[in-house]
Backbone as a chain_set.jsonl record, in Angstrom:
{"seq": "MADKAAREEGAIHGVVERLKDAFSAAHGQAEVEAAVAQAHASFADRPVREFVPVLVERKARNILKDHSADADEA", "coords": {"N": [[25.616, 0.891, 20.688], [22.737, -0.039, 21.165], [21.835, 1.769, 22.688], [21.697, 4.143, 20.777], [19.797, 2.914, 19.281], [17.561, 2.504, 21.072], [17.242, 5.367, 21.632], [16.434, 6.471, 19.104], [14.209, 4.821, 18.712], [12.651, 6.151, 20.768], [12.406, 8.57, 20.008], [11.008, 8.216, 17.407], [8.63, 7.484, 18.717], [7.862, 9.755, 19.904], [7.292, 11.126, 17.453], [5.22, 9.86, 16.445], [3.073, 10.387, 18.511], [3.145, 13.197, 18.097], [2.018, 13.53, 15.732], [-0.289, 12.202, 15.7], [-1.809, 14.031, 17.496], [-1.685, 16.449, 15.628], [-3.091, 15.484, 13.493], [-5.479, 14.295, 14.447], [-8.264, 14.763, 13.804], [-8.436, 14.161, 11.289], [-7.462, 11.513, 10.772], [-7.211, 8.347, 11.945], [-5.645, 6.935, 14.943], [-4.318, 4.101, 14.162], [-3.758, 4.889, 11.527], [-2.097, 6.962, 11.518], [-0.05, 5.65, 13.062], [0.577, 3.625, 10.965], [1.606, 5.447, 8.883], [3.798, 6.571, 9.864], [5.409, 4.165, 10.696], [5.82, 3.091, 7.663], [7.086, 5.355, 6.792], [9.46, 5.343, 8.469], [10.477, 2.812, 7.829], [11.392, 3.396, 5.212], [13.628, 4.452, 5.585], [15.587, 2.669, 6.564], [17.791, 1.202, 5.62], [19.82, 3.162, 5.728], [22.913, 4.31, 6.826], [23.442, 6.531, 8.688], [22.266, 7.875, 11.263], [21.245, 10.127, 12.748], [19.341, 11.787, 11.921], [17.269, 10.742, 11.031], [14.662, 10.315, 12.677], [13.959, 13.217, 12.359], [13.505, 13.094, 9.532], [11.72, 10.865, 9.292], [9.316, 12.102, 10.443], [8.64, 14.351, 8.765], [8.22, 12.896, 6.298], [6.046, 11.055, 7.05], [4.278, 13.282, 7.862], [3.763, 14.287, 5.291], [2.471, 12.002, 4.144], [0.104, 11.656, 5.493], [-1.092, 14.089, 4.901], [-1.39, 13.715, 2.158], [-2.964, 12.07, 1.969], [-5.171, 12.844, 3.366], [-5.996, 14.798, 1.48], [-6.415, 13.216, -0.713], [-8.758, 12.036, 0.607], [-10.667, 14.116, 0.415], [-10.867, 14.608, -2.247], [-12.663, 12.879, -2.808]], "CA": [[24.621, 0.846, 19.802], [21.828, -0.283, 21.633], [21.173, 3.092, 23.381], [21.396, 4.778, 19.725], [18.542, 2.423, 18.624], [16.524, 3.065, 21.996], [16.889, 7.014, 21.503], [15.757, 6.568, 18.019], [12.749, 4.574, 18.969], [11.828, 6.999, 21.777], [12.23, 9.639, 19.036], [9.915, 7.865, 16.661], [7.379, 7.493, 19.57], [7.542, 11.24, 20.061], [6.686, 11.453, 16.333], [3.887, 9.237, 16.628], [2.353, 11.34, 19.506], [2.973, 14.756, 17.813], [1.301, 13.303, 14.299], [-1.548, 11.697, 16.362], [-2.369, 15.272, 17.71], [-1.908, 17.156, 14.577], [-4.153, 14.683, 12.433], [-6.568, 13.593, 14.844], [-9.693, 15.201, 13.218], [-8.393, 13.292, 10.158], [-6.841, 10.429, 10.636], [-7.053, 7.698, 13.28], [-4.08, 6.148, 15.417], [-3.7, 3.259, 13.45], [-3.553, 5.507, 10.22], [-0.91, 7.691, 11.731], [1.181, 4.709, 13.091], [0.984, 2.911, 9.702], [2.485, 6.089, 8.31], [5.122, 6.795, 10.597], [6.08, 3.058, 10.161], [6.064, 3.138, 6.319], [8.29, 6.527, 6.548], [10.628, 4.784, 9.335], [10.959, 1.409, 7.066], [12.095, 3.768, 3.884], [15.001, 4.711, 6.095], [16.183, 1.321, 7.584], [19.067, 1.005, 5.363], [20.586, 4.207, 5.951], [23.793, 4.083, 7.717], [23.644, 7.543, 9.265], [20.967, 7.54, 11.969], [21.072, 10.871, 13.819], [18.256, 12.613, 11.581], [16.08, 9.617, 10.779], [13.443, 10.89, 13.253], [13.305, 14.32, 11.757], [13.091, 12.585, 8.295], [10.321, 10.28, 9.212], [8.255, 12.926, 10.802], [8.633, 14.903, 7.564], [7.716, 12.261, 5.287], [4.96, 10.685, 7.624], [3.239, 14.154, 7.77], [3.239, 14.294, 3.847], [1.594, 10.873, 3.619], [-1.129, 12.005, 6.124], [-1.757, 15.505, 4.3], [-1.928, 13.189, 0.673], [-4.498, 10.82, 2.308], [-6.348, 13.741, 3.619], [-6.17, 15.356, 0.087], [-7.288, 12.259, -1.524], [-9.994, 11.845, 0.801], [-11.362, 15.364, 0.243], [-11.406, 14.9, -3.279], [-13.692, 11.629, -3.189]], "C": [[23.378, 0.607, 20.102], [21.174, 0.952, 21.934], [21.139, 4.194, 22.232], [20.144, 4.355, 19.224], [17.473, 2.881, 19.792], [16.248, 4.716, 21.634], [16.135, 7.121, 20.102], [14.233, 6.074, 18.188], [12.092, 5.23, 20.005], [11.533, 8.38, 20.698], [10.941, 9.465, 18.235], [8.596, 7.582, 17.477], [6.902, 8.645, 19.457], [6.784, 11.614, 18.578], [5.376, 10.933, 15.877], [2.874, 10.258, 17.127], [2.077, 12.626, 19.108], [1.697, 14.45, 16.347], [-0.453, 13.053, 14.808], [-2.254, 13.165, 16.618], [-2.643, 16.212, 16.591], [-3.138, 16.872, 13.521], [-5.203, 14.224, 13.024], [-8.027, 13.749, 14.219], [-9.789, 14.301, 11.859], [-8.236, 11.973, 9.719], [-6.935, 9.596, 12.143], [-5.815, 7.261, 13.685], [-3.586, 5.306, 14.684], [-3.108, 3.583, 12.221], [-2.096, 6.129, 10.474], [0.223, 6.756, 12.15], [1.738, 3.887, 12.019], [1.931, 3.974, 8.785], [3.618, 6.422, 8.624], [5.811, 5.424, 10.299], [6.6, 2.9, 8.903], [7.158, 4.203, 5.911], [9.534, 5.88, 7.234], [11.033, 3.563, 8.392], [11.787, 2.337, 5.895], [13.516, 4.029, 4.455], [15.872, 3.669, 6.499], [17.395, 0.957, 7.033], [20.082, 1.906, 5.239], [21.613, 4.248, 6.891], [23.829, 5.112, 8.749], [22.188, 7.664, 9.931], [20.198, 8.825, 12.745], [19.861, 11.521, 13.25], [17.213, 11.947, 11.122], [14.823, 10.164, 11.525], [12.874, 12.212, 12.628], [12.533, 13.915, 10.27], [11.844, 11.734, 8.231], [9.074, 11.063, 9.441], [7.82, 13.751, 9.599], [7.961, 14.033, 6.58], [6.33, 11.695, 5.838], [3.776, 11.969, 7.386], [2.922, 14.459, 6.334], [2.344, 13.248, 3.543], [0.56, 11.267, 4.133], [-1.672, 13.013, 5.4], [-2.116, 14.708, 2.839], [-2.857, 12.537, 1.007], [-5.378, 11.826, 2.724], [-6.932, 14.24, 2.277], [-7.111, 14.297, -0.574], [-8.586, 12.174, -1.067], [-11.27, 13.211, 0.564], [-12.002, 15.442, -1.098], [-12.631, 13.637, -3.812], [-14.763, 12.12, -2.756]], "O": [[22.619, 1.059, 19.244], [20.053, 1.199, 21.492], [20.58, 5.238, 22.57], [19.371, 5.189, 18.752], [16.548, 3.614, 19.439], [15.123, 5.16, 21.404], [15.197, 7.915, 20.042], [13.252, 6.751, 17.881], [10.918, 4.915, 20.2], [10.491, 9.036, 20.72], [9.996, 10.253, 18.278], [7.539, 7.46, 16.859], [5.767, 8.843, 19.025], [5.783, 12.33, 18.578], [4.614, 11.487, 15.086], [2.047, 10.847, 16.431], [1.093, 13.246, 19.511], [0.707, 15.152, 16.138], [-1.476, 13.585, 14.376], [-3.244, 13.437, 15.94], [-3.739, 16.77, 16.548], [-3.871, 17.671, 12.939], [-6.03, 13.681, 12.292], [-8.82, 12.807, 14.206], [-10.831, 13.829, 11.405], [-8.663, 11.416, 8.708], [-6.76, 10.133, 13.237], [-4.901, 7.187, 12.863], [-2.409, 5.479, 14.366], [-2.187, 2.923, 11.74], [-1.117, 5.858, 9.78], [1.353, 6.957, 11.706], [2.899, 3.483, 11.964], [2.84, 3.541, 8.077], [4.496, 6.593, 7.778], [6.839, 5.505, 9.626], [7.786, 2.579, 8.83], [7.947, 4.055, 4.977], [10.597, 5.873, 6.612], [12.256, 3.469, 8.294], [12.928, 1.934, 5.671], [14.498, 3.8, 3.749], [17.025, 3.991, 6.785], [18.188, 0.39, 7.786], [21.153, 1.59, 4.721], [21.162, 4.217, 8.036], [24.252, 4.704, 9.831], [21.144, 7.571, 9.285], [19.062, 8.787, 13.218], [19.133, 11.925, 14.156], [16.203, 12.571, 10.795], [13.89, 10.472, 10.782], [11.677, 12.382, 12.396], [11.403, 14.254, 9.92], [11.032, 11.828, 7.31], [8.009, 10.848, 8.861], [6.607, 13.847, 9.416], [7.021, 14.564, 5.989], [5.387, 11.859, 5.063], [2.67, 11.775, 6.882], [1.795, 14.902, 6.116], [1.445, 13.468, 2.73], [-0.322, 11.356, 3.278], [-2.878, 12.883, 5.192], [-3.172, 15.074, 2.323], [-3.752, 12.4, 0.174], [-6.541, 11.629, 2.373], [-8.124, 14.129, 1.99], [-8.286, 14.48, -0.892], [-9.538, 12.198, -1.847], [-12.496, 13.092, 0.578], [-13.084, 15.97, -1.354], [-13.246, 13.571, -4.877], [-15.814, 11.485, -2.848]]}, "num_chains": 1, "name": "protein.A"}
């Protein structure tokens, strides 16, 4: 069980790194980490964990895109 949790945490770290690269022009590291943490927390009570990193990346990417769009409108 701990091995699965460690793999998930490693995958989430990879999500943070990919999104930092993808959104470096619009968002700082703290914003990316916060978006990933928010997305990850939304799946905390889900029993099936295999696809959580993929879902977290998709959700965090959408959060960051929405924040970018909000900033552009302001």
